[in-house]
Amino acid sequence: MWVRNCWYVIAWDHEISDNALFTRTVLDEPILVYRTEGSELVAMQDRCCHRHAPLSRGRREGDCVRCGYHGLKFAADGVCVEAPGVATIPVKARVRTYPVVAHNKWIFVWMGDPSRADRALLPDNFSCDHPDWRYKPGYVHYDTPYLLVCDNLLDFSHLSYVHEGTLGGSTAIAQAVPRIEKVPRGIRVTRHVPDVPPSAFWKSFQSFDRNVDRYFIYDFLLPGTLLMKSGGAPVGQAEGELRGGVQLHSCQTLTPETATTTHYFFQQSHRSSIADPAVTETIYRGLVTAFEEDREMITAQYLNTDPEARMLPLAMDAALVQYRRLLQEEVEREQRAPLSA
Amino acid sequence: MWVRNCWYVIAWDHEISDNALFTRTVLDEPILVYRTEGSELVAMQDRCCHRHAPLSRGRREGDCVRCGYHGLKFAADGVCVEAPGVATIPVKARVRTYPVVAHNKWIFVWMGDPSRADRALLPDNFSCDHPDWRYKPGYVHYDTPYLLVCDNLLDFSHLSYVHEGTLGGSTAIAQAVPRIEKVPRGIRVTRHVPDVPPSAFWKSFQSFDRNVDRYFIYDFLLPGTLLMKSGGAPVGQAEGELRGGVQLHSCQTLTPETATTTHYFFQQSHRSSIADPAVTETIYRGLVTAFEEDREMITAQYLNTDPEARMLPLAMDAALVQYRRLLQEEVEREQRAPLSA
Amino acid sequence: MWVRNCWYVIAWDHEISDNALFTRTVLDEPILVYRTEGSELVAMQDRCCHRHAPLSRGRREGDCVRCGYHGLKFAADGVCVEAPGVATIPVKARVRTYPVVAHNKWIFVWMGDPSRADRALLPDNFSCDHPDWRYKPGYVHYDTPYLLVCDNLLDFSHLSYVHEGTLGGSTAIAQAVPRIEKVPRGIRVTRHVPDVPPSAFWKSFQSFDRNVDRYFIYDFLLPGTLLMKSGGAPVGQAEGELRGGVQLHSCQTLTPETATTTHYFFQQSHRSSIADPAVTETIYRGLVTAFEEDREMITAQYLNTDPEARMLPLAMDAALVQYRRLLQEEVEREQRAPLSA
């Protein structure tokens, strides 16, 4: 169940290096991404229209790409401009291209009707590219459908259990009932957890002498992007004051690779100690460890799912139920209005 | 093709250790087994009713088990007794449990209608827990349907070929025509093989100065259990006299894991030299070697089977044909009388 | 899509050693090949008619093969001549045999109606067994359907790209338009490429002081056999003169293992320097390297193929389009006239 008329992250900016032919599969379509000599991004289907060989096994020639099987050459707009031994190139000799943009270090492709590609729909992943914030980029691959990972991110009660020894640390997180709100193309989740011990994660990069008040405020937006402010302060400290507290911003996004596999791009930015790379590294490592906890649980869940038995929705599932409904509505809207209208 | 209203072995008794959450799949259902603080056995579906995570990835809390994903806690009767952040737990929040018993070191689960669970249907695997007998417990996993292994056990003519250098040693075993009888819920197979050289297996734990008369007498019972007396004596020795002879008792049972994979629990007990652990170990090793011969052959057979070509029943297939018919009748009986009647 | 009434190569002659039971799958049928004591070849289905065990796991007994599971013994004509414990062997107890011939070091099996097996249909793979030629036999396994490899062999424009650094070396090969002709049961492809640098492959076993005129002349015949003369001479040299030139003969054939996997037997023979084994070895190594380039490309192509998107035929596809049509006609002819007529 995929929305098509939206931006999906296909790569971190640094993954698309000069002269290279980068390839990754999105919504079951292999997509080639490269930069022209003028640094313009190009995204085209990574499948030669002739015999379906991956173009990424070919080579760059100027701003074109040449197939490594029989030598067809395609311009950046996907049009075949040379075919060895072929006098007249047929008009059909072209490869689909996709709208592609770089936005705050994420490279996005538009998988639906190109005429509807709209930069206004890009998420506000500002901390991916902001002088006041530091992070190290992360990526993990899932052998599960992307919706199970969305579910995970829409219910932070799992922090108390999956991440008991890392991000969580207190059952109070699961006990705290979050506020769930509708926002344009998504859901906002706000959770305050007063007077709890700092997590092992927090203690890895900062010291505390008492309990903290924690908060998590995030939007979860189509097609599967989490933008979150989180942090907290020692109990009793005035709100908004940073001294001794933690202030993080996280950008995470899920891109379906296939119906059963998923790309997960993530970062967690910090605003204090930004001159200290050891803090950045520690936060990154902590996240990698915790996200591996998620991956093990979600993969086990996926392999254990009985398609004939229903899952039982509980109070904690409010956000994910709303999000799945929103997604369903969007998919149905797209099906009523065909892509190639 | 599975019978459900019967006991399946899910584990050896020693596999269910204190405080641990043991999991194994039976008839395609993942099942969690553990012991309460009072040492009562508990078997419940290893799938949280909330989001289908395996409960075995959670933890014990007293006699309860807590899911490691979102923290639901289940009592030994499968009822959810705690759900973080949930004011009123729905009545549907429960996990299926299974009748479970330990009987002579085998742990059995009843996979059908719980109200019909009947200890009288447990097999007489006495030598698994008897002071006069010694064995070392064995387990092997098959990537084949369980019926192919049943077939193997119901026709010992294969001893002459598959186990030529181990359990068999003479073509006379295959030549000897066994007596096949109907017994309650199974088939009895009796085979006498006079005046043959002792097998390599026998010679590994005892010495012989002449040929032996061998016998194999076993019941093969639903759902897939072999209980066998076997052995023999030097040619010419009075019947029943043990001197210089071999007397073994074997308990073996097959539990379908899925439609195409199988658990195989086995032991071969000896009654002589029970104070000598080297004899027990030698017999165990001999069996492991021979059962690996079976596994290689049956796996090769399974991968080689042409579903569109019929197998050709021969005289040696009398027992397995009768057993498959018995099984078929039992399955049809169950289908006529629904489980949840 | 397979033709059945034809000879498929199942092995190189040297693979069928004395006393051994050789097995390989052809058109989804496992086939056992062995030699009688009189060196006659036998090919029979590698599946016991009794319980489908592979006969190749059994053993030779004289000119017979005995199944290693329950001991059935089959004569070279596939008839069961012994079954342990069975008084009267049923007439149905027999295994299918296949016409099998050795011809110039290739072992062929006839997969269709045995009464139509016709030695006149064997390909002229003379250089596999000729005193004037030398080669080293090659084999590679493909995890792709055989037709994709046929396609590759029917369009040598790929030499300029896939084999740019090995067999090819010039885009002129792709530019040169070949002559395509119909021959009995196949297609003839003739391609001349004047005045090009010698390939890296050629330079590995011979030295050149100028450009060469190259040629490739091959028949591609049902069910998937390439017989090729290729070579060339320094520019300006009189035709037919061998001095300083290259003269090769290649026999290559594809045998479908299953619908999605393929056996590829190949050799490239040379006529000069036949007393120098280093030349033979160098040519063999060069071919292995180049065929690995093909295998990587064709496997990538296969995994990348979108079954719902059409491939786009271009001028370079003339031969492969004709060959696929020929194959289609042959398959339809066979379907109209059932095999067992």
XYZ file of N, CA, C and O in Angstrom, chain C residues 45-126:
328
model
N 16.268 -41.979 -16.030
C 15.770 -40.987 -15.079
C 16.385 -41.271 -13.707
O 16.416 -42.410 -13.263
N 16.885 -40.225 -13.081
C 17.543 -40.407 -11.784
C 16.507 -40.333 -10.669
O 16.583 -39.486 -9.772
N 15.530 -41.237 -10.763
C 14.437 -41.207 -9.781
C 13.871 -42.626 -9.723
O 13.252 -43.089 -10.676
N 14.073 -43.278 -8.619
C 13.562 -44.642 -8.464
C 12.036 -44.623 -8.593
O 11.371 -43.734 -8.039
N 11.493 -45.591 -9.322
C 10.043 -45.613 -9.532
C 9.293 -45.934 -8.244
O 8.101 -45.662 -8.133
N 10.010 -46.488 -7.259
C 9.371 -46.901 -6.017
C 9.042 -45.697 -5.119
O 7.888 -45.342 -4.958
N 10.059 -45.031 -4.598
C 9.808 -43.909 -3.681
C 10.516 -42.624 -4.117
O 10.708 -41.711 -3.308
N 10.956 -42.585 -5.379
C 11.523 -41.363 -5.981
C 12.908 -40.976 -5.463
O 13.367 -39.854 -5.707
N 13.574 -41.849 -4.744
C 14.949 -41.534 -4.337
C 15.830 -41.419 -5.582
O 15.588 -42.087 -6.584
N 16.863 -40.575 -5.523
C 17.778 -40.477 -6.674
C 18.611 -41.761 -6.781
O 19.271 -42.154 -5.823
N 18.571 -42.402 -7.937
C 19.362 -43.621 -8.123
C 20.853 -43.325 -8.020
O 21.643 -44.193 -7.665
N 21.225 -42.080 -8.314
C 22.650 -41.726 -8.265
C 23.212 -41.803 -6.847
O 24.422 -41.759 -6.656
N 22.338 -41.896 -5.832
C 22.812 -42.105 -4.463
C 23.000 -43.595 -4.167
O 23.312 -43.964 -3.035
N 22.705 -44.447 -5.166
C 22.895 -45.885 -4.977
C 24.259 -46.313 -5.480
O 25.232 -45.585 -5.320
N 24.305 -47.502 -6.117
C 25.605 -47.976 -6.599
C 25.457 -48.830 -7.836
O 24.392 -49.344 -8.138
N 26.573 -48.930 -8.552
C 26.656 -49.814 -9.696
C 26.766 -51.246 -9.217
O 27.474 -51.547 -8.254
N 26.060 -52.154 -9.903
C 26.305 -53.588 -9.721
C 26.349 -54.157 -11.126
O 25.308 -54.371 -11.751
N 27.536 -54.403 -11.627
C 27.700 -54.819 -13.014
C 27.158 -53.715 -13.911
O 27.487 -52.540 -13.729
N 26.303 -54.060 -14.840
C 25.727 -53.043 -15.732
C 24.432 -52.471 -15.162
O 23.767 -51.666 -15.815
N 24.097 -52.911 -13.953
C 22.860 -52.435 -13.318
C 23.175 -51.323 -12.318
O 24.325 -51.076 -11.970
N 22.103 -50.660 -11.856
C 22.241 -49.686 -10.776
C 21.258 -50.091 -9.677
O 20.123 -50.493 -9.970
N 21.750 -50.065 -8.426
C 20.878 -50.436 -7.322
C 20.541 -49.195 -6.506
O 21.439 -48.441 -6.110
N 19.263 -48.988 -6.227
C 18.824 -47.844 -5.425
C 19.358 -47.973 -4.000
O 19.307 -49.046 -3.404
N 19.853 -46.881 -3.470
C 20.437 -46.898 -2.144
C 19.427 -46.775 -1.019
O 19.801 -46.764 0.156
N 18.136 -46.654 -1.364
C 17.145 -46.520 -0.289
C 16.596 -47.900 0.108
O 16.854 -48.376 1.219
N 15.869 -48.563 -0.818
C 15.297 -49.868 -0.452
C 15.822 -51.004 -1.316
O 15.281 -52.106 -1.291
N 16.860 -50.701 -2.129
C 17.571 -51.788 -2.790
C 17.023 -52.287 -4.113
O 17.469 -53.329 -4.613
N 16.078 -51.583 -4.739
C 15.631 -52.025 -6.064
C 16.807 -51.952 -7.042
O 17.601 -51.013 -6.995
N 16.855 -52.951 -7.925
C 17.959 -53.018 -8.876
C 17.408 -52.896 -10.290
O 16.431 -53.559 -10.636
N 18.016 -51.997 -11.082
C 17.526 -51.734 -12.438
C 18.599 -52.082 -13.461
O 19.780 -51.731 -13.291
N 18.171 -52.761 -14.528
C 19.082 -53.039 -15.635
C 19.264 -51.781 -16.487
O 18.554 -50.787 -16.295
N 20.193 -51.854 -17.417
C 20.515 -50.683 -18.233
C 19.334 -50.228 -19.091
O 19.287 -49.088 -19.541
N 18.348 -51.100 -19.292
C 17.161 -50.691 -20.056
C 16.075 -50.119 -19.160
O 14.957 -49.874 -19.598
N 16.404 -49.947 -17.863
C 15.465 -49.308 -16.946
C 14.509 -50.267 -16.260
O 13.718 -49.854 -15.398
N 14.591 -51.549 -16.597
C 13.662 -52.512 -16.002
C 14.170 -52.949 -14.633
O 15.352 -53.265 -14.465
N 13.256 -52.992 -13.670
C 13.616 -53.455 -12.327
C 13.813 -54.970 -12.366
O 12.902 -55.711 -12.754
N 14.990 -55.439 -11.978
C 15.283 -56.873 -12.056
C 15.388 -57.511 -10.678
O 15.537 -58.729 -10.566
N 15.300 -56.691 -9.628
C 15.353 -57.258 -8.278
C 14.727 -56.262 -7.311
O 14.967 -55.050 -7.424
N 13.911 -56.761 -6.381
C 13.324 -55.913 -5.351
C 13.287 -56.731 -4.063
O 12.548 -57.708 -3.980
N 14.087 -56.374 -3.094
C 14.223 -57.181 -1.876
C 12.882 -57.453 -1.199
O 12.098 -56.523 -0.974
N 12.620 -58.729 -0.914
C 11.397 -59.103 -0.215
C 10.161 -59.107 -1.091
O 9.049 -59.283 -0.589
N 10.348 -58.894 -2.390
C 9.195 -58.846 -3.292
C 9.220 -60.100 -4.170
O 10.185 -60.333 -4.914
N 8.171 -60.921 -4.072
C 8.140 -62.188 -4.806
C 8.041 -61.941 -6.313
O 8.838 -62.444 -7.100
N 7.047 -61.159 -6.700
C 6.835 -60.911 -8.135
C 6.966 -59.418 -8.417
O 6.193 -58.612 -7.886
N 7.907 -59.082 -9.225
C 8.125 -57.656 -9.511
C 7.088 -57.186 -10.518
O 6.928 -57.786 -11.579
N 6.358 -56.119 -10.197
C 5.333 -55.627 -11.127
C 5.963 -55.145 -12.445
O 7.098 -54.662 -12.452
N 5.195 -55.271 -13.500
C 5.665 -54.831 -14.813
C 5.957 -53.323 -14.814
O 6.850 -52.837 -15.504
N 5.186 -52.607 -13.996
C 5.370 -51.149 -13.956
C 6.678 -50.723 -13.283
O 7.002 -49.538 -13.271
N 7.368 -51.681 -12.672
C 8.594 -51.324 -11.962
C 9.716 -51.105 -12.967
O 10.522 -52.003 -13.242
N 9.755 -49.931 -13.529
C 10.811 -49.593 -14.471
C 11.009 -48.086 -14.469
O 10.135 -47.314 -14.085
N 12.164 -47.715 -14.919
C 12.537 -46.303 -14.937
C 12.730 -45.899 -16.392
O 13.237 -46.691 -17.196
N 12.328 -44.687 -16.708
C 12.485 -44.196 -18.073
C 13.964 -44.108 -18.464
O 14.787 -43.660 -17.670
N 14.282 -44.545 -19.666
C 15.631 -44.325 -20.186
C 15.562 -43.366 -21.364
O 14.479 -43.113 -21.911
N 16.713 -42.833 -21.724
C 16.788 -41.833 -22.790
C 17.833 -42.267 -23.817
O 18.904 -42.761 -23.425
N 17.572 -42.056 -25.091
C 18.641 -42.230 -26.076
C 19.823 -41.335 -25.692
O 19.628 -40.174 -25.311
N 21.007 -41.911 -25.760
C 22.193 -41.155 -25.353
C 23.339 -41.508 -26.298
O 23.542 -42.679 -26.625
N 24.067 -40.497 -26.753
C 25.211 -40.750 -27.633
C 26.365 -39.819 -27.274
O 26.154 -38.718 -26.780
N 27.558 -40.338 -27.527
C 28.744 -39.494 -27.441
C 29.095 -39.083 -28.858
O 29.061 -39.909 -29.787
N 29.378 -37.824 -29.032
C 29.699 -37.330 -30.375
C 30.721 -36.215 -30.196
O 30.395 -35.164 -29.625
N 31.940 -36.464 -30.642
C 32.996 -35.459 -30.505
C 33.082 -34.884 -29.091
O 33.064 -33.673 -28.898
N 33.171 -35.794 -28.119
C 33.405 -35.420 -26.709
C 32.198 -34.806 -25.984
O 32.302 -34.482 -24.803
N 31.135 -34.579 -26.694
C 29.934 -34.154 -25.989
C 29.028 -35.375 -25.825
O 28.889 -36.185 -26.762
N 28.391 -35.484 -24.653
C 27.414 -36.542 -24.415
C 26.028 -35.916 -24.567
O 25.692 -34.949 -23.879
N 25.257 -36.480 -25.495
C 23.929 -35.938 -25.795
C 22.833 -36.875 -25.310
O 22.954 -38.090 -25.435
N 21.759 -36.300 -24.787
C 20.553 -37.090 -24.497
C 19.408 -36.539 -25.359
O 19.336 -35.346 -25.652
N 18.519 -37.453 -25.734
C 17.351 -37.091 -26.552
C 16.165 -37.021 -25.610
O 15.798 -38.000 -24.983
N 15.571 -35.840 -25.470
C 14.580 -35.632 -24.426
C 13.139 -35.852 -24.892
O 12.206 -35.757 -24.097
N 12.941 -36.131 -26.169
C 11.578 -36.302 -26.663
C 11.251 -37.768 -26.929
O 11.704 -38.667 -26.219
N 10.447 -37.992 -27.946
C 10.013 -39.336 -28.332
C 11.237 -40.161 -28.756
O 11.899 -39.833 -29.746
N 11.562 -41.230 -28.026
C 12.776 -41.998 -28.327
C 12.784 -42.541 -29.751
O 13.858 -42.675 -30.354
N 11.597 -42.815 -30.298
C 11.572 -43.413 -31.636
C 12.019 -42.420 -32.706
O 12.303 -42.789 -33.834
N 12.050 -41.142 -32.333
C 12.463 -40.133 -33.312
C 13.927 -39.728 -33.161
O 14.400 -38.841 -33.880
N 14.607 -40.327 -32.198
C 16.003 -39.940 -31.974
C 16.793 -40.189 -33.248
O 16.774 -41.289 -33.792
N 17.493 -39.180 -33.706
C 18.089 -39.228 -35.037
C 19.503 -38.651 -34.971
O 19.690 -37.457 -34.744
N 20.480 -39.499 -35.190
C 21.870 -39.047 -35.122
C 22.179 -37.977 -36.161
O 23.125 -37.195 -36.003
N 21.375 -37.941 -37.201
C 21.618 -36.921 -38.228
C 21.398 -35.509 -37.687
O 21.830 -34.526 -38.296
N 20.723 -35.422 -36.551
C 20.459 -34.099 -35.974
C 21.575 -33.635 -35.027
O 21.483 -32.559 -34.439
N 22.588 -34.461 -34.854
C 23.703 -34.035 -33.991
C 24.455 -32.886 -34.664
O 24.618 -32.874 -35.880
N 24.917 -31.930 -33.900
C 25.609 -30.790 -34.511
C 27.023 -31.186 -34.932
O 27.590 -32.143 -34.418
N 27.567 -30.421 -35.839
C 28.910 -30.708 -36.330
C 29.960 -30.035 -35.440
O 30.644 -29.096 -35.846
N 30.063 -30.553 -34.232
C 31.030 -29.979 -33.272
C 32.399 -30.642 -33.465
O 33.007 -31.133 -32.512
N 32.867 -30.651 -34.709
C 34.072 -31.409 -35.078
C 35.315 -31.020 -34.285
O 36.114 -31.861 -33.921
